[in-house]
Short mmCIF file of C-alpha atoms and ligand atoms in Angstrom, two decimals:
data_model
loop_
_atom_site.label_atom_id
_atom_site.label_comp_id
_atom_site.label_asym_id
_atom_site.label_seq_id
_atom_site.Cartn_x
_atom_site.Cartn_y
_atom_site.Cartn_z
CA MET R 9 -136.48 -63.05 -69.29
CA ILE R 10 -133.16 -64.43 -68.18
CA LYS R 11 -131.33 -62.09 -65.84
CA ALA R 12 -127.71 -61.78 -64.78
CA GLN R 13 -126.77 -63.91 -61.78
CA ARG R 14 -126.93 -62.34 -58.28
CA GLY R 15 -123.65 -60.70 -57.40
CA THR R 16 -122.57 -60.17 -61.01
CA LYS R 17 -122.67 -57.00 -63.03
CA ASP R 18 -122.61 -55.87 -66.65
CA ILE R 19 -120.16 -53.10 -67.39
CA PHE R 20 -120.85 -50.84 -70.35
CA GLY R 21 -121.29 -47.23 -71.49
CA GLU R 22 -119.70 -44.55 -69.33
CA GLU R 23 -118.72 -47.07 -66.67
CA SER R 24 -116.59 -48.95 -69.10
CA LEU R 25 -114.68 -45.74 -69.85
CA THR R 26 -113.85 -45.35 -66.14
CA TRP R 27 -112.76 -48.99 -66.01
CA GLN R 28 -110.54 -48.41 -69.00
CA TRP R 29 -109.04 -45.37 -67.34
CA ILE R 30 -108.37 -47.25 -64.09
CA LEU R 31 -106.68 -50.03 -66.05
CA ASP R 32 -104.58 -47.65 -68.14
CA ASN R 33 -103.30 -46.11 -64.90
CA ALA R 34 -102.52 -49.53 -63.45
CA LYS R 35 -100.61 -50.52 -66.54
CA ASN R 36 -98.60 -47.28 -66.51
CA VAL R 37 -97.74 -47.27 -62.84
CA PHE R 38 -96.83 -50.94 -62.58
CA GLN R 39 -94.90 -51.07 -65.82
CA ASN R 40 -92.94 -47.96 -64.82
CA ALA R 41 -91.99 -49.84 -61.67
CA CYS R 42 -90.84 -52.80 -63.82
CA PHE R 43 -93.71 -55.19 -63.05
CA SER R 44 -94.72 -57.17 -66.15
CA GLU R 45 -98.26 -58.38 -66.74
CA ILE R 46 -99.16 -62.00 -66.06
CA LYS R 47 -102.39 -63.62 -67.22
CA THR R 48 -103.25 -66.97 -65.70
CA PRO R 49 -106.39 -69.09 -66.33
CA ILE R 50 -109.55 -68.26 -64.40
CA PHE R 51 -109.93 -71.87 -63.32
CA GLU R 52 -107.39 -74.08 -61.63
CA ALA R 53 -107.30 -77.43 -59.84
CA THR R 54 -109.33 -77.15 -56.62
CA GLU R 55 -106.38 -78.52 -54.71
CA LEU R 56 -104.29 -75.47 -55.62
CA PHE R 57 -106.60 -73.20 -53.62
CA ALA R 58 -107.24 -75.71 -50.84
CA ARG R 59 -103.48 -75.83 -50.23
CA GLY R 60 -102.49 -72.36 -51.37
CA VAL R 61 -105.22 -70.26 -49.74
CA GLY R 62 -105.60 -72.60 -46.81
CA ASP R 63 -108.40 -74.87 -45.68
CA SER R 64 -109.17 -72.89 -42.55
CA THR R 65 -110.14 -69.80 -44.56
CA ASP R 66 -113.66 -68.64 -45.34
CA ILE R 67 -112.70 -68.61 -48.99
CA VAL R 68 -111.95 -72.32 -49.15
CA ASN R 69 -114.62 -73.35 -46.66
CA LYS R 70 -117.58 -71.41 -47.93
CA GLU R 71 -116.91 -69.26 -50.92
CA MET R 72 -115.49 -71.36 -53.76
CA TYR R 73 -117.20 -72.13 -57.06
CA THR R 74 -116.09 -75.72 -57.38
CA PHE R 75 -117.30 -78.26 -59.86
CA CYS R 76 -116.32 -81.52 -61.44
CA VAL R 77 -115.66 -81.97 -65.12
CA GLY R 78 -115.43 -85.26 -66.88
CA GLY R 79 -118.59 -86.60 -65.25
CA ALA R 80 -118.38 -90.14 -63.98
CA GLN R 81 -115.37 -90.91 -66.11
CA LYS R 82 -112.24 -92.09 -64.46
CA ASP R 83 -110.28 -88.91 -65.15
CA SER R 84 -112.87 -86.51 -63.71
CA THR R 85 -111.21 -83.63 -61.90
CA SER R 86 -112.39 -81.06 -59.43
CA ILE R 87 -111.75 -77.54 -60.66
CA THR R 88 -112.47 -74.15 -59.09
CA LEU R 89 -113.03 -70.67 -60.48
CA ARG R 90 -110.22 -68.65 -58.97
CA PRO R 91 -111.27 -66.81 -55.77
CA GLU R 92 -107.97 -64.88 -55.78
CA ASN R 93 -104.89 -64.84 -57.95
CA THR R 94 -101.82 -65.36 -55.78
CA ALA R 95 -102.11 -69.15 -55.83
CA GLY R 96 -102.42 -69.16 -59.65
CA VAL R 97 -99.43 -66.85 -60.11
CA VAL R 98 -97.36 -68.98 -57.74
CA ARG R 99 -98.38 -72.11 -59.66
CA ALA R 100 -97.26 -70.48 -62.92
CA PHE R 101 -94.03 -69.29 -61.25
CA ILE R 102 -93.19 -72.85 -60.28
CA GLU R 103 -94.44 -74.51 -63.46
CA HIS R 104 -92.37 -72.27 -65.78
CA ASN R 105 -89.33 -72.34 -63.54
CA ILE R 106 -89.34 -68.56 -63.39
CA VAL R 107 -87.20 -68.84 -60.27
CA ARG R 108 -84.22 -69.35 -62.63
CA GLN R 109 -84.40 -65.72 -63.82
CA SER R 110 -82.47 -63.32 -61.66
CA PRO R 111 -84.60 -61.91 -58.85
CA PRO R 112 -86.72 -59.99 -58.33
CA GLN R 113 -89.38 -61.42 -60.60
CA LYS R 114 -92.16 -58.85 -60.61
CA PHE R 115 -95.68 -59.34 -61.97
CA TRP R 116 -98.93 -57.45 -62.05
CA TYR R 117 -102.34 -58.77 -63.05
CA PHE R 118 -105.94 -57.80 -63.60
CA GLY R 119 -108.95 -60.05 -63.90
CA PRO R 120 -112.20 -61.44 -62.53
CA MET R 121 -112.30 -63.45 -59.30
CA PHE R 122 -115.20 -65.54 -58.00
CA ARG R 123 -116.46 -65.95 -54.46
CA TYR R 124 -119.82 -67.26 -53.34
CA GLU R 125 -120.59 -64.50 -50.83
CA ARG R 126 -123.75 -62.62 -49.85
CA PRO R 127 -123.97 -59.83 -52.42
CA GLN R 128 -124.08 -56.33 -50.90
CA ALA R 129 -122.49 -52.95 -51.50
CA GLY R 130 -118.80 -53.58 -52.18
CA ARG R 131 -119.26 -57.35 -52.26
CA GLN R 132 -120.01 -59.31 -55.40
CA ARG R 133 -119.74 -62.91 -56.52
CA GLN R 134 -117.82 -62.05 -59.63
CA PHE R 135 -115.54 -59.11 -58.88
CA HIS R 136 -112.22 -57.91 -60.24
CA GLN R 137 -108.82 -57.52 -58.74
CA ILE R 138 -105.70 -55.67 -59.76
CA GLY R 139 -102.66 -56.99 -57.97
CA VAL R 140 -98.93 -57.45 -57.94
CA GLU R 141 -96.67 -60.30 -56.83
CA MET R 142 -92.92 -59.99 -56.38
CA PHE R 143 -90.62 -62.99 -55.88
CA GLY R 144 -87.06 -63.49 -54.74
CA ILE R 145 -86.34 -60.70 -52.22
CA LYS R 146 -86.51 -61.20 -48.49
CA ASP R 147 -85.30 -57.69 -47.60
CA ALA R 148 -87.70 -55.10 -46.25
CA ALA R 149 -87.12 -52.99 -49.37
CA ALA R 150 -89.35 -55.44 -51.27
CA ASP R 151 -92.24 -54.91 -48.84
CA ALA R 152 -91.82 -51.15 -49.19
CA GLU R 153 -91.55 -51.40 -52.99
CA VAL R 154 -94.84 -53.29 -53.16
CA ILE R 155 -96.64 -50.90 -50.79
CA MET R 156 -95.23 -47.98 -52.80
CA ALA R 157 -96.61 -49.52 -56.02
CA ALA R 158 -100.07 -49.77 -54.41
CA VAL R 159 -99.96 -46.20 -53.11
CA ASN R 160 -98.64 -44.80 -56.40
CA PHE R 161 -101.38 -46.52 -58.33
CA LEU R 162 -104.05 -45.21 -55.94
CA LYS R 163 -102.57 -41.72 -56.29
CA SER R 164 -102.75 -42.01 -60.07
CA VAL R 165 -106.53 -42.46 -59.84
CA GLY R 166 -106.92 -39.57 -57.39
CA LEU R 167 -106.92 -41.63 -54.19
CA GLY R 168 -103.66 -40.48 -52.68
CA ASN R 169 -105.06 -39.95 -49.18
CA LEU R 170 -106.14 -43.43 -48.19
CA GLU R 171 -105.08 -44.96 -44.88
CA VAL R 172 -102.41 -47.67 -44.98
CA GLU R 173 -102.66 -50.07 -42.03
CA LEU R 174 -99.61 -52.13 -41.29
CA ASN R 175 -98.69 -55.03 -39.05
CA SER R 176 -96.12 -57.77 -38.74
CA LEU R 177 -97.23 -61.33 -38.07
CA GLY R 178 -93.65 -62.47 -37.47
CA CYS R 179 -92.09 -65.72 -38.65
CA THR R 180 -93.38 -69.25 -38.11
CA LYS R 181 -91.80 -69.42 -34.69
CA CYS R 182 -93.16 -66.11 -33.42
CA LYS R 183 -96.54 -66.90 -34.95
CA ASN R 184 -96.64 -70.24 -33.14
CA ASP R 185 -95.81 -68.77 -29.74
CA TYR R 186 -98.47 -66.13 -30.25
CA LYS R 187 -101.03 -68.70 -31.44
CA ASN R 188 -100.41 -70.72 -28.30
CA SER R 189 -100.91 -67.79 -25.97
CA ILE R 190 -104.08 -66.78 -27.82
CA LYS R 191 -105.39 -70.33 -27.49
CA GLU R 192 -104.60 -70.43 -23.81
CA ILE R 193 -106.29 -67.14 -22.95
CA LEU R 194 -109.36 -67.96 -25.09
CA LYS R 195 -109.78 -71.49 -23.75
CA PRO R 196 -112.20 -70.53 -20.96
CA HIS R 197 -114.27 -68.56 -23.51
CA LEU R 198 -114.33 -71.21 -26.21
CA GLU R 199 -118.02 -72.02 -25.65
CA ASN R 200 -118.99 -68.39 -26.25
CA LEU R 201 -117.05 -67.91 -29.46
CA CYS R 202 -118.97 -68.14 -32.76
CA ASP R 203 -118.96 -71.43 -34.70
CA ASP R 204 -116.41 -70.14 -37.19
CA CYS R 205 -114.06 -69.18 -34.37
CA LYS R 206 -114.47 -72.57 -32.72
CA MET R 207 -113.20 -74.08 -35.97
CA ARG R 208 -110.44 -71.47 -36.27
CA TYR R 209 -109.40 -72.22 -32.68
CA GLU R 210 -108.32 -75.66 -33.85
CA LYS R 211 -107.12 -74.88 -37.35
CA ASN R 212 -105.76 -71.33 -37.32
CA PRO R 213 -106.23 -69.40 -34.06
CA LEU R 214 -104.74 -66.14 -35.42
CA ARG R 215 -107.71 -65.82 -37.74
CA ILE R 216 -109.95 -65.51 -34.68
CA LEU R 217 -108.69 -61.94 -34.33
CA ASP R 218 -110.17 -61.19 -37.75
CA CYS R 219 -113.69 -62.15 -36.61
CA LYS R 220 -116.40 -59.52 -37.05
CA ASP R 221 -118.94 -61.27 -34.76
CA GLU R 222 -120.13 -58.95 -31.96
CA ASN R 223 -119.90 -61.54 -29.19
CA CYS R 224 -116.39 -62.52 -30.21
CA GLN R 225 -115.41 -58.85 -30.31
CA LYS R 226 -116.69 -58.45 -26.73
CA ILE R 227 -114.48 -61.33 -25.60
CA PHE R 228 -111.43 -59.73 -27.26
CA GLU R 229 -112.16 -56.56 -25.28
CA LEU R 230 -111.92 -58.32 -21.88
CA PRO R 231 -108.83 -56.82 -20.18
CA GLU R 232 -107.00 -60.11 -19.65
CA VAL R 233 -107.68 -61.20 -23.25
CA LYS R 234 -106.83 -57.83 -24.71
CA GLU R 235 -103.50 -57.79 -22.90
CA VAL R 236 -102.43 -61.03 -24.58
CA ILE R 237 -103.73 -59.98 -27.99
CA MET R 238 -101.90 -56.65 -27.89
CA LYS R 239 -98.64 -58.10 -26.61
CA ASP R 240 -95.53 -57.47 -28.71
CA TYR R 241 -94.66 -61.01 -29.64
CA ILE R 242 -92.45 -60.90 -32.70
CA CYS R 243 -88.77 -61.92 -32.40
CA ASP R 244 -85.84 -59.52 -32.75
CA GLU R 245 -85.19 -60.41 -36.37
CA CYS R 246 -88.81 -59.92 -37.38
CA SER R 247 -89.00 -56.67 -35.37
CA SER R 248 -86.00 -55.29 -37.14
CA HIS R 249 -87.41 -56.34 -40.54
CA PHE R 250 -90.63 -54.53 -39.66
CA GLU R 251 -88.74 -51.47 -38.48
CA GLN R 252 -86.89 -51.35 -41.78
CA VAL R 253 -90.17 -51.50 -43.68
CA THR R 254 -91.47 -48.53 -41.68
CA ASN R 255 -88.18 -46.65 -42.18
CA TYR R 256 -88.50 -47.06 -45.93
CA LEU R 257 -92.11 -45.89 -45.85
CA ASP R 258 -91.08 -42.86 -43.77
CA SER R 259 -88.40 -41.99 -46.30
CA LEU R 260 -90.92 -42.34 -49.11
CA ASN R 261 -93.33 -40.10 -47.21
CA ILE R 262 -95.98 -42.82 -47.20
CA LYS R 263 -98.26 -42.46 -44.18
CA TYR R 264 -99.32 -45.59 -42.31
CA SER R 265 -100.62 -46.67 -38.94
CA ARG R 266 -99.89 -49.84 -37.01
CA ASN R 267 -102.88 -52.11 -36.46
CA LYS R 268 -101.95 -55.01 -34.23
CA LEU R 269 -105.24 -56.76 -34.96
CA LEU R 270 -104.56 -56.91 -38.66
CA VAL R 271 -104.03 -60.60 -39.46
CA ARG R 272 -105.60 -60.84 -42.97
CA GLY R 273 -107.97 -63.53 -44.14
CA LEU R 274 -105.53 -65.86 -45.87
CA ASP R 275 -103.36 -68.48 -44.21
CA TYR R 276 -100.15 -67.91 -46.10
CA TYR R 277 -98.91 -64.58 -44.78
CA ASN R 278 -95.84 -64.04 -42.62
CA ARG R 279 -94.10 -60.86 -41.42
CA THR R 280 -95.53 -57.76 -43.13
CA VAL R 281 -99.27 -57.57 -43.73
CA PHE R 282 -101.11 -54.45 -44.82
CA GLU R 283 -104.48 -53.10 -45.84
CA ILE R 284 -105.50 -49.87 -47.47
CA LYS R 285 -108.87 -48.59 -46.34
CA SER R 286 -111.32 -45.77 -46.81
CA SER R 287 -114.11 -44.79 -44.42
CA LEU R 288 -116.11 -43.65 -47.48
CA LEU R 289 -116.74 -47.31 -48.27
CA GLY R 290 -118.75 -48.05 -45.10
CA SER R 291 -118.42 -51.54 -43.68
CA GLN R 292 -116.66 -52.98 -46.76
CA SER R 293 -113.83 -50.53 -46.16
CA ALA R 294 -110.76 -52.35 -47.52
CA VAL R 295 -109.69 -51.52 -51.06
CA CYS R 296 -106.40 -53.36 -50.93
CA GLY R 297 -104.90 -56.20 -48.93
CA GLY R 298 -101.47 -57.69 -49.11
CA GLY R 299 -98.37 -58.91 -47.41
CA ARG R 300 -95.39 -61.20 -47.41
CA TYR R 301 -95.77 -64.92 -48.05
CA ASP R 302 -92.31 -66.46 -47.88
CA GLY R 303 -93.52 -70.05 -47.40
CA LEU R 304 -96.08 -70.36 -50.20
CA VAL R 305 -93.85 -71.20 -53.18
CA GLU R 306 -92.23 -74.05 -51.27
CA MET R 307 -95.58 -75.22 -49.91
CA LEU R 308 -96.90 -75.54 -53.46
CA GLY R 309 -93.89 -77.58 -54.55
CA GLY R 310 -91.31 -74.98 -55.65
CA GLN R 311 -87.95 -73.98 -54.23
CA PRO R 312 -88.08 -71.83 -51.08
CA THR R 313 -88.65 -68.31 -52.45
CA PRO R 314 -89.51 -65.16 -50.51
CA ALA R 315 -92.45 -63.26 -51.95
CA VAL R 316 -94.68 -60.28 -51.28
CA GLY R 317 -97.76 -58.89 -53.03
CA PHE R 318 -101.20 -57.33 -52.81
CA ALA R 319 -104.65 -57.45 -54.40
CA MET R 320 -107.03 -54.57 -54.88
CA GLY R 321 -110.78 -54.76 -55.37
CA VAL R 322 -111.55 -52.82 -58.55
CA GLU R 323 -115.30 -52.41 -57.79
CA ARG R 324 -114.49 -50.78 -54.43
CA LEU R 325 -111.89 -48.64 -56.13
CA PHE R 326 -114.47 -47.65 -58.69
CA THR R 327 -116.97 -46.58 -55.98
CA LEU R 328 -114.29 -44.49 -54.31
CA VAL R 329 -113.25 -42.81 -57.54
CA GLU R 330 -116.90 -41.88 -58.16
CA LYS R 331 -117.42 -40.67 -54.58
CA ILE R 332 -114.27 -38.58 -54.53
CA GLN R 333 -115.06 -37.07 -57.93
CA ALA R 334 -118.56 -36.19 -56.74
CA GLN R 335 -117.28 -34.78 -53.46
CA LYS R 336 -117.26 -31.03 -53.02
CA ILE R 337 -114.04 -29.25 -52.14
CA ASP R 338 -113.77 -27.39 -48.81
CA TYR R 339 -113.21 -23.79 -49.95
CA PHE R 340 -113.41 -21.80 -53.15
CA VAL R 341 -111.87 -18.35 -52.89
CA VAL R 342 -113.89 -15.78 -54.80
CA SER R 343 -111.94 -12.61 -55.59
CA SER R 344 -110.96 -10.24 -58.36
CA ASN R 345 -107.56 -9.96 -56.73
CA THR R 346 -105.82 -13.08 -58.06
CA ILE R 347 -102.72 -12.68 -55.89
CA GLU R 348 -104.73 -12.51 -52.65
CA ALA R 349 -106.94 -15.43 -53.76
CA MET R 350 -103.89 -17.50 -54.62
CA LYS R 351 -102.21 -16.68 -51.31
CA LEU R 352 -105.29 -17.68 -49.33
CA ALA R 353 -105.71 -20.94 -51.29
CA GLN R 354 -102.05 -21.66 -50.57
CA LYS R 355 -102.54 -21.06 -46.82
CA LEU R 356 -105.64 -23.26 -46.72
CA ARG R 357 -103.89 -26.07 -48.59
CA GLN R 358 -101.01 -25.89 -46.12
CA GLU R 359 -103.61 -26.62 -43.42
CA ASN R 360 -104.58 -29.74 -45.38
CA LYS R 361 -107.82 -28.20 -46.67
CA VAL R 362 -108.94 -28.74 -50.23
CA ALA R 363 -109.09 -25.26 -51.74
CA ASP R 364 -109.28 -23.65 -55.15
CA PHE R 365 -109.61 -20.17 -56.63
CA ASP R 366 -110.33 -18.43 -59.91
CA MET R 367 -107.21 -17.86 -61.98
CA SER R 368 -108.62 -15.40 -64.49
CA ALA R 369 -110.34 -12.93 -62.14
CA ARG R 370 -113.73 -13.45 -63.78
CA LYS R 371 -116.83 -11.57 -62.65
CA PHE R 372 -117.92 -12.24 -59.05
CA ALA R 373 -121.20 -13.80 -60.17
CA LYS R 374 -119.40 -16.25 -62.45
CA GLN R 375 -116.96 -17.20 -59.71
CA LEU R 376 -119.78 -17.72 -57.21
CA GLU R 377 -121.65 -19.87 -59.68
CA LYS R 378 -118.59 -22.06 -60.14
CA ALA R 379 -118.05 -22.17 -56.36
CA SER R 380 -121.59 -23.33 -55.69
CA LYS R 381 -121.09 -26.24 -58.08
CA ILE R 382 -117.84 -27.52 -56.68
CA ALA R 383 -117.35 -26.24 -53.11
CA LYS R 384 -118.93 -26.36 -49.66
CA LEU R 385 -117.87 -22.82 -48.76
CA ALA R 386 -117.08 -19.70 -50.77
CA VAL R 387 -114.60 -17.33 -49.15
CA ILE R 388 -115.21 -13.90 -50.59
CA LEU R 389 -112.24 -11.55 -50.76
CA GLY R 390 -113.58 -8.20 -52.00
CA GLU R 391 -111.88 -4.83 -51.54
CA ASP R 392 -113.38 -4.31 -48.06
CA GLU R 393 -112.29 -7.74 -46.89
CA ILE R 394 -108.75 -7.25 -48.15
CA ASN R 395 -108.36 -3.69 -46.81
CA GLN R 396 -109.95 -4.34 -43.43
CA GLY R 397 -108.57 -7.88 -43.02
CA PHE R 398 -111.62 -10.09 -42.61
CA TYR R 399 -113.31 -12.88 -44.59
CA SER R 400 -116.88 -13.12 -45.83
CA VAL R 401 -117.82 -16.77 -45.93
CA LYS R 402 -120.85 -18.08 -47.75
CA ASN R 403 -122.14 -21.52 -46.87
CA LEU R 404 -123.07 -22.84 -50.31
CA GLU R 405 -125.38 -25.51 -48.94
CA ASN R 406 -127.77 -23.17 -47.08
CA GLY R 407 -126.81 -19.78 -48.56
CA GLU R 408 -125.95 -18.19 -45.18
CA GLN R 409 -123.17 -15.63 -45.20
CA ILE R 410 -121.04 -14.66 -42.18
CA LYS R 411 -118.05 -12.45 -41.40
CA ILE R 412 -114.98 -14.08 -39.98
CA SER R 413 -112.09 -12.11 -38.60
CA THR R 414 -109.19 -14.56 -38.37
CA PHE R 415 -107.66 -17.32 -40.48
CA GLU R 416 -107.73 -19.65 -37.44
CA GLU R 417 -111.52 -19.32 -37.29
CA LEU R 418 -111.80 -19.77 -41.04
CA ILE R 419 -110.16 -23.20 -40.97
CA LYS R 420 -112.35 -24.32 -38.08
CA ILE R 421 -115.70 -23.85 -39.83
P1 LIG L 17 -113.08 -58.64 -47.04
O1 LIG L 17 -112.63 -58.63 -45.62
O2 LIG L 17 -113.69 -57.34 -47.46
O3 LIG L 17 -113.94 -59.82 -47.37
P2 LIG L 17 -110.85 -60.08 -48.02
O4 LIG L 17 -109.87 -60.11 -46.92
O5 LIG L 17 -111.72 -61.26 -48.29
O6 LIG L 17 -111.77 -58.77 -47.92
P3 LIG L 17 -108.82 -60.20 -50.04
O7 LIG L 17 -108.97 -61.63 -50.30
O8 LIG L 17 -107.65 -59.69 -49.35
O9 LIG L 17 -110.15 -59.64 -49.38
O10 LIG L 17 -108.97 -59.41 -51.44
C1 LIG L 17 -108.38 -58.13 -51.65
C2 LIG L 17 -109.42 -57.11 -52.02
O11 LIG L 17 -110.36 -57.62 -52.96
C3 LIG L 17 -110.28 -56.63 -50.87
O12 LIG L 17 -109.63 -55.66 -50.12
C4 LIG L 17 -111.48 -56.09 -51.59
O13 LIG L 17 -111.24 -54.77 -52.06
C5 LIG L 17 -111.62 -56.99 -52.76
N1 LIG L 17 -112.68 -58.01 -52.54
C6 LIG L 17 -112.60 -59.16 -51.84
N2 LIG L 17 -113.76 -59.84 -51.89
C7 LIG L 17 -114.60 -59.11 -52.67
C8 LIG L 17 -115.95 -59.28 -53.13
N3 LIG L 17 -116.65 -60.36 -52.82
N4 LIG L 17 -116.48 -58.31 -53.92
C9 LIG L 17 -115.77 -57.22 -54.25
N5 LIG L 17 -114.50 -57.00 -53.87
C10 LIG L 17 -113.91 -57.93 -53.09
MG1 LIG L 18 -113.64 -61.84 -47.79
#
């Protein structure tokens, strides 16, 4: 029997319905934000990725599906199955002279990508990405607009609480100064860095910070090394651009944290970079990665054009959607007094707890049955509890029931 290739997956039945639903949401959210869909070919000239993704990246060095067509004939060309889609979209942007339209030019895409990686949970050889690319705007509002599109889409599929990590790499000049100081401080440790980092040391030292190797990590933790790595190195202009991005995010109520070690795997980023992560995904924790790439259009032969975008891994998104849907809520309030149940659910939600209650005051047994299916704890508000001001809490995993006298204790269980 011939089986599917390692790292690939058939999608059918119920799974295909979830995929459809995820895609419908993407289409809605991105089209509402005026991104139009772009479909580019799944294979391109190898050179596009070598130049566009960068030849110091793992993708270009180790992960590409590259082959020659045309055999020994004179016009044989090396082509590659796309490992990501930014380079292809930029190629199309230049080829069709889209720069002529008034900016911003905003695109979203969905499709399969190919990387020759070791298959494991959250990592396949053929996987899918949903992404957006926006051209023509250098202002921080564009960075915020793109991050907002990612967050809104995640919200639409029930993943509104993921962590956004943010950093600024600065411009070419700040990046160069930083690269030089990193090289200098790591020079005495060069022998002990992993082989990949030895190569990165020459070709793209910033990428060293992205290394997951334990020995390399230990070196980064040395006080004198750490001090240089954590130094604020970006110039005033880049700092103020970054501050504006964070101001926009604050105004939009989008939570983020600064991660100074976030450099991203691709060579082309400058200024803002970001990742959206979830601890529920284990070691493959990133669902989304993106940032600004103001130099790429020019580097691939177009006119200088600022740009910013992101790509999301649909398989990781899919796992999260399933995990979150299967996850039990924190509290279910069981009561025949709907007003009291509603008030308690409200108080719990204000404490950032996930809480629900029965809206039609059904029989206790029915409510408890529902609670045991969907919640970790049932808070029982019978007449005694309401009159005497305490809570009976049933742990729905082990069946134990206890009395709790204050709300503060209730939220600490
Ligand atoms: P990672 O550090 O996990 O390898 P990356 O930096 O290589 O990620 P990007 O190139 O930024 O990833 O791609 C964006 C997103 O695509 C990732 O955040 C992830 O969700 C998804 N992704 C990347 N590679 C794979 C893969 N081999 N299988 C499944 N999803 C992937
Ligand atoms: Mg990778």
